[in-house]
Short mmCIF file of C-alpha atoms in Angstrom, two decimals:
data_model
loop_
_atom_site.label_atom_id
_atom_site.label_comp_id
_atom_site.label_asym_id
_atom_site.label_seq_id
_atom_site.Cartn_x
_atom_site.Cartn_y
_atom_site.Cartn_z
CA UNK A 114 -195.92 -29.60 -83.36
CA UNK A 115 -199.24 -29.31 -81.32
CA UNK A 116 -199.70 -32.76 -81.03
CA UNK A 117 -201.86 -34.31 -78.35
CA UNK A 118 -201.36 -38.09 -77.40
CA UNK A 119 -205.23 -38.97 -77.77
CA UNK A 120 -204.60 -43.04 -77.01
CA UNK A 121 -201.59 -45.22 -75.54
CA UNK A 122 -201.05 -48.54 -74.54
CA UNK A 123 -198.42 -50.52 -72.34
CA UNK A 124 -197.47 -54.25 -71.82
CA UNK A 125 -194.41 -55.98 -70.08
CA UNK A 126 -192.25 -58.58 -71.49
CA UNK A 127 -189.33 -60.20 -69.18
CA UNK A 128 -185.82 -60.12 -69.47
CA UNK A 129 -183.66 -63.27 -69.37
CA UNK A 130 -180.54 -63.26 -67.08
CA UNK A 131 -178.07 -66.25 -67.06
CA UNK A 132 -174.65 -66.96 -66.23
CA UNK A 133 -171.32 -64.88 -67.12
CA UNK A 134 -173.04 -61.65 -68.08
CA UNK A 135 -176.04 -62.58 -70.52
CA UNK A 136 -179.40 -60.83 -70.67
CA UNK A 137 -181.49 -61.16 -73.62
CA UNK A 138 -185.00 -61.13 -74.35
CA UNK A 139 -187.30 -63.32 -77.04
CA UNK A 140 -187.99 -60.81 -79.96
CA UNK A 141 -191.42 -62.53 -80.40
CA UNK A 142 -192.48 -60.79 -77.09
CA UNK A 143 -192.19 -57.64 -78.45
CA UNK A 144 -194.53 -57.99 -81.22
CA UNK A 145 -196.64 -59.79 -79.28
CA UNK A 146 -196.78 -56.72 -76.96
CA UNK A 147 -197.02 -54.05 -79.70
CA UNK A 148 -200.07 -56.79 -81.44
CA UNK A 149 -201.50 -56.82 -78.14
CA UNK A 150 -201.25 -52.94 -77.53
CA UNK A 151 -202.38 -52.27 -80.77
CA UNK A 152 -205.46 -54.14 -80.38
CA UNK A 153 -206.31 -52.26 -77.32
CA UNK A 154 -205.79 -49.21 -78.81
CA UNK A 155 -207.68 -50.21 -81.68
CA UNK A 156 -211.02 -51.11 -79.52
CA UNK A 157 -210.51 -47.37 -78.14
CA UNK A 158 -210.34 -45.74 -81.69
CA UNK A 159 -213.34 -47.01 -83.01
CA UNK A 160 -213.53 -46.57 -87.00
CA UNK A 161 -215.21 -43.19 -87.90
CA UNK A 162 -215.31 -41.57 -84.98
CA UNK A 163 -213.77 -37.92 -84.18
CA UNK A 164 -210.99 -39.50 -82.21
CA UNK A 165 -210.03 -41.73 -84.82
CA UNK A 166 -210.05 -39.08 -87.06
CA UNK A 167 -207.40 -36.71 -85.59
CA UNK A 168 -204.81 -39.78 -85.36
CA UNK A 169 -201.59 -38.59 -87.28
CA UNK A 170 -198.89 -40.45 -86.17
CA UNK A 171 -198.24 -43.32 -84.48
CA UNK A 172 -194.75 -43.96 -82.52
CA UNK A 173 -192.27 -46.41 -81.29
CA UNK A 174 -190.20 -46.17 -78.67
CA UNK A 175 -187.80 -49.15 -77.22
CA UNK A 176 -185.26 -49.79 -74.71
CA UNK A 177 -181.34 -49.42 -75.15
CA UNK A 178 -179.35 -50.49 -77.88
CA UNK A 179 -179.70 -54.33 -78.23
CA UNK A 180 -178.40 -56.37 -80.98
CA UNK A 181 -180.86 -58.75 -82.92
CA UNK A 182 -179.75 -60.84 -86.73
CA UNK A 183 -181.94 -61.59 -89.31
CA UNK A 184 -181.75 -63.55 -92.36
CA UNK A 185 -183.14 -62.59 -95.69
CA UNK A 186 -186.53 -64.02 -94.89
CA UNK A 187 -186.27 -61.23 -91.89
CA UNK A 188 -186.43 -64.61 -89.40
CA UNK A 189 -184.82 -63.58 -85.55
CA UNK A 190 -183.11 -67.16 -84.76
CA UNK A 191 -181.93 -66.31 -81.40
CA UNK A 192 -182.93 -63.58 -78.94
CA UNK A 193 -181.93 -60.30 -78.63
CA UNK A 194 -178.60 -59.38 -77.06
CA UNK A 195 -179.91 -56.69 -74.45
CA UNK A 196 -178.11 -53.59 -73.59
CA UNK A 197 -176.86 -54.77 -70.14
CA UNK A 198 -175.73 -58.16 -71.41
CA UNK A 199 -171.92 -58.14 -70.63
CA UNK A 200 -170.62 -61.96 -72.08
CA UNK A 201 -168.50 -60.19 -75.06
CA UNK A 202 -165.76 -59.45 -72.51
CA UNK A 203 -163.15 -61.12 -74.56
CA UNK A 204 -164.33 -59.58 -77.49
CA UNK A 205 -164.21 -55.97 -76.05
CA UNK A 206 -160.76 -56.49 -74.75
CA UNK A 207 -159.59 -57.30 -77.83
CA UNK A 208 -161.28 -54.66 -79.34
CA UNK A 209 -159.50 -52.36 -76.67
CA UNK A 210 -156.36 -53.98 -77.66
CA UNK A 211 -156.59 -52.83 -81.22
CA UNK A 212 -158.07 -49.19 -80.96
CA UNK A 213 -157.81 -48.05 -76.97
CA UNK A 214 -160.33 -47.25 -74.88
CA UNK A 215 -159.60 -43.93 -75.59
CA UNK A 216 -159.14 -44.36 -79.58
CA UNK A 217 -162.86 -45.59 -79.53
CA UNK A 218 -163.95 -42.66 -77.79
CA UNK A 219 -162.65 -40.15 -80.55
CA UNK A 220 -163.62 -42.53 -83.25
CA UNK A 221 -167.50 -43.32 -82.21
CA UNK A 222 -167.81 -40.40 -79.19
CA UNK A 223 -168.11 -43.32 -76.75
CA UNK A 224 -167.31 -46.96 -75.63
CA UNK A 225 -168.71 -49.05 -72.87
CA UNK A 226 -166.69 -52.07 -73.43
CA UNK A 227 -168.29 -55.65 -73.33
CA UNK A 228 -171.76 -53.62 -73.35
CA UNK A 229 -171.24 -51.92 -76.19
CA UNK A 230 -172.30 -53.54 -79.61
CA UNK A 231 -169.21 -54.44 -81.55
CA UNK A 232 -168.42 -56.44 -78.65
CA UNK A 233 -171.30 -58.10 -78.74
CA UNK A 234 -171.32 -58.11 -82.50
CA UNK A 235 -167.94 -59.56 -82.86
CA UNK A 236 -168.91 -62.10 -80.13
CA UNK A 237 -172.07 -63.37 -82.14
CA UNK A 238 -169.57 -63.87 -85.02
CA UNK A 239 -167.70 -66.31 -83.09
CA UNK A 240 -170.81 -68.04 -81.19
CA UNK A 241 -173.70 -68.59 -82.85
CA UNK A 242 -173.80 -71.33 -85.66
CA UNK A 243 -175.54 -69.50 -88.17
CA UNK A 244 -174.26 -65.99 -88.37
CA UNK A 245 -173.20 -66.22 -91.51
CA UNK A 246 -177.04 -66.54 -92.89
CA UNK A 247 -177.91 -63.15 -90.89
CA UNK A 248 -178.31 -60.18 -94.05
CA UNK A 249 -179.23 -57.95 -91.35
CA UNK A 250 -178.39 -56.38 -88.09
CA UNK A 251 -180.91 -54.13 -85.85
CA UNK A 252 -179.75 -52.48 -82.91
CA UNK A 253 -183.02 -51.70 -80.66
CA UNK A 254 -186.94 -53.40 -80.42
CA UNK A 255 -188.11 -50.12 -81.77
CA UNK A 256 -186.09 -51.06 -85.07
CA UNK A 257 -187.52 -54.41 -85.33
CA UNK A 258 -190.89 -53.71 -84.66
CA UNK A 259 -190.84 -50.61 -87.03
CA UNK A 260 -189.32 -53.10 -89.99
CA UNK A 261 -192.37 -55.07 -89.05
CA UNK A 262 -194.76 -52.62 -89.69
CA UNK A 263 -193.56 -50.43 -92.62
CA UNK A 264 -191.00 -53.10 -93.93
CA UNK A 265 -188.03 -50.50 -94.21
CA UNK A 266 -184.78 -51.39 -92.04
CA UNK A 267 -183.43 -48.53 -90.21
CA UNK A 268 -182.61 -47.01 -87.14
CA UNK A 269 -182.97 -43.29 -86.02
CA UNK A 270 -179.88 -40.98 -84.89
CA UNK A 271 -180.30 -41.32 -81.20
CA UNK A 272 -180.18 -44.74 -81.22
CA UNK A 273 -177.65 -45.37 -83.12
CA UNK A 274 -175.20 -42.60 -81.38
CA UNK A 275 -175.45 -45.41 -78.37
CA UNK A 276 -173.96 -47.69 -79.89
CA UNK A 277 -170.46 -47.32 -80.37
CA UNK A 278 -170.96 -47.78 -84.38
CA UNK A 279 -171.70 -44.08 -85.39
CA UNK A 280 -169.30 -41.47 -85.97
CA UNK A 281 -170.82 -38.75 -84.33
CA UNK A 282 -168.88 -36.00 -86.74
CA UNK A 283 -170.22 -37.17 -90.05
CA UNK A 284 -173.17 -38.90 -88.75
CA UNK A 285 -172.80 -41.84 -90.50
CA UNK A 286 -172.08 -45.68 -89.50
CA UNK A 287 -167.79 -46.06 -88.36
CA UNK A 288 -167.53 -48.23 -91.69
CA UNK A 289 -163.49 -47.95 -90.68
CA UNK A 290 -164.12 -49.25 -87.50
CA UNK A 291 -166.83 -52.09 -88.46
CA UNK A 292 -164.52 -53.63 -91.08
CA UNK A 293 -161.28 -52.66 -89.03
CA UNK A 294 -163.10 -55.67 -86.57
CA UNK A 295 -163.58 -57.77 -89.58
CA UNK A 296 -167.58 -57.63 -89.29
CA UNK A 297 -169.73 -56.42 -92.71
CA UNK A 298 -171.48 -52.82 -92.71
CA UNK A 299 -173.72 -54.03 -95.21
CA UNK A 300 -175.84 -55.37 -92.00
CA UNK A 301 -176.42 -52.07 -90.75
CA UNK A 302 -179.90 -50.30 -90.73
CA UNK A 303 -180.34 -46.85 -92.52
CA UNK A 304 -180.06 -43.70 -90.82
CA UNK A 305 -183.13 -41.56 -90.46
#
């Protein structure tokens, strides 16, 4: 409540932009960033000192919604679908086609079409090779990289409210709307 930020740290990572919409970004770079970041803070914190002391907490914050797999062995096999990638345009259409524009907004309090995740989601189902070995689904860097360091897969409220997967009346994942697209809720981080 009275918190003081007493040490931070910042390193940039690059986006990938290609043809018909896709940006996406290596997952790797973002731990190397946080291991990097970390280390730096690390040198400033020095073990037994009165700043080291009074650290509390430490946080994570990340970008937009993106949408990263992972297998059971927590392995990233492809790079994260970023926020602004728009290549699921079929996919949202059809999604469109099925609930309305107007449907999602009342089911999931908003909808951004091919940038919104079940877009994306349900065009990841069709494209890449091996979705059918991902067990798990994260939907920002700040989700992966907290996995990483306290081994617990979830996502916090704000986050997930962006991507067109929570109802925003229960607070809880759209399970309706997930398996209503034919894609498994079971991938889904916890809410905290």
């Amino acid at each position: 409540r009275d918190g003081k930020v007493l040490a931070e740290a910042f390193c940039e990572y690059s986006a990938t932009a290609g043809e018909r919409g896709v940006v996406q970004q290596p997952t790797d770079d973002w731990w190397r960033a946080v291991s990097t970041c970390c280390a730096e803070l690390r040198a400033g914190l020095q073990p037994g000192t009165a700043l080291a002391q009074r650290v509390a907490a430490v946080t994570v914050s990340g970008q937009m919604q993106s949408l990263i797999f992972a297998n059971a062995n927590g392995d990233v096999r492809h790079p994260a679908i970023l926020h602004s990638d728009t290549r699921a345009q079929a996919e949202a259409q059809q999604i469109e086609d099925k609930y309305t524009a107007e449907g999602l907004k009342r089911i999931v309090g908003n909808w951004k079409g091919a940038a919104s995740i079940p877009s994306k989601w349900l065009w990841a189902k069709s494209n890449l090779p091996d979705y059918a070995d991902f067990t798990k689904l994260f939907l920002s860097a700040a989700d992966i990289i907290c996995e990483r360091l306290c081994g617990a897969h979830v996502t916090d409220y704000t986050n997930a409210s962006t991507t067109a997967l929570l109802d925003p009346k229960s607070q809880t994942w759209a399970e309706g709307l997930v398996e209503g697209l034919g894609l498994s809720p079971a991938l889904l981080p916890a809410l905290h």
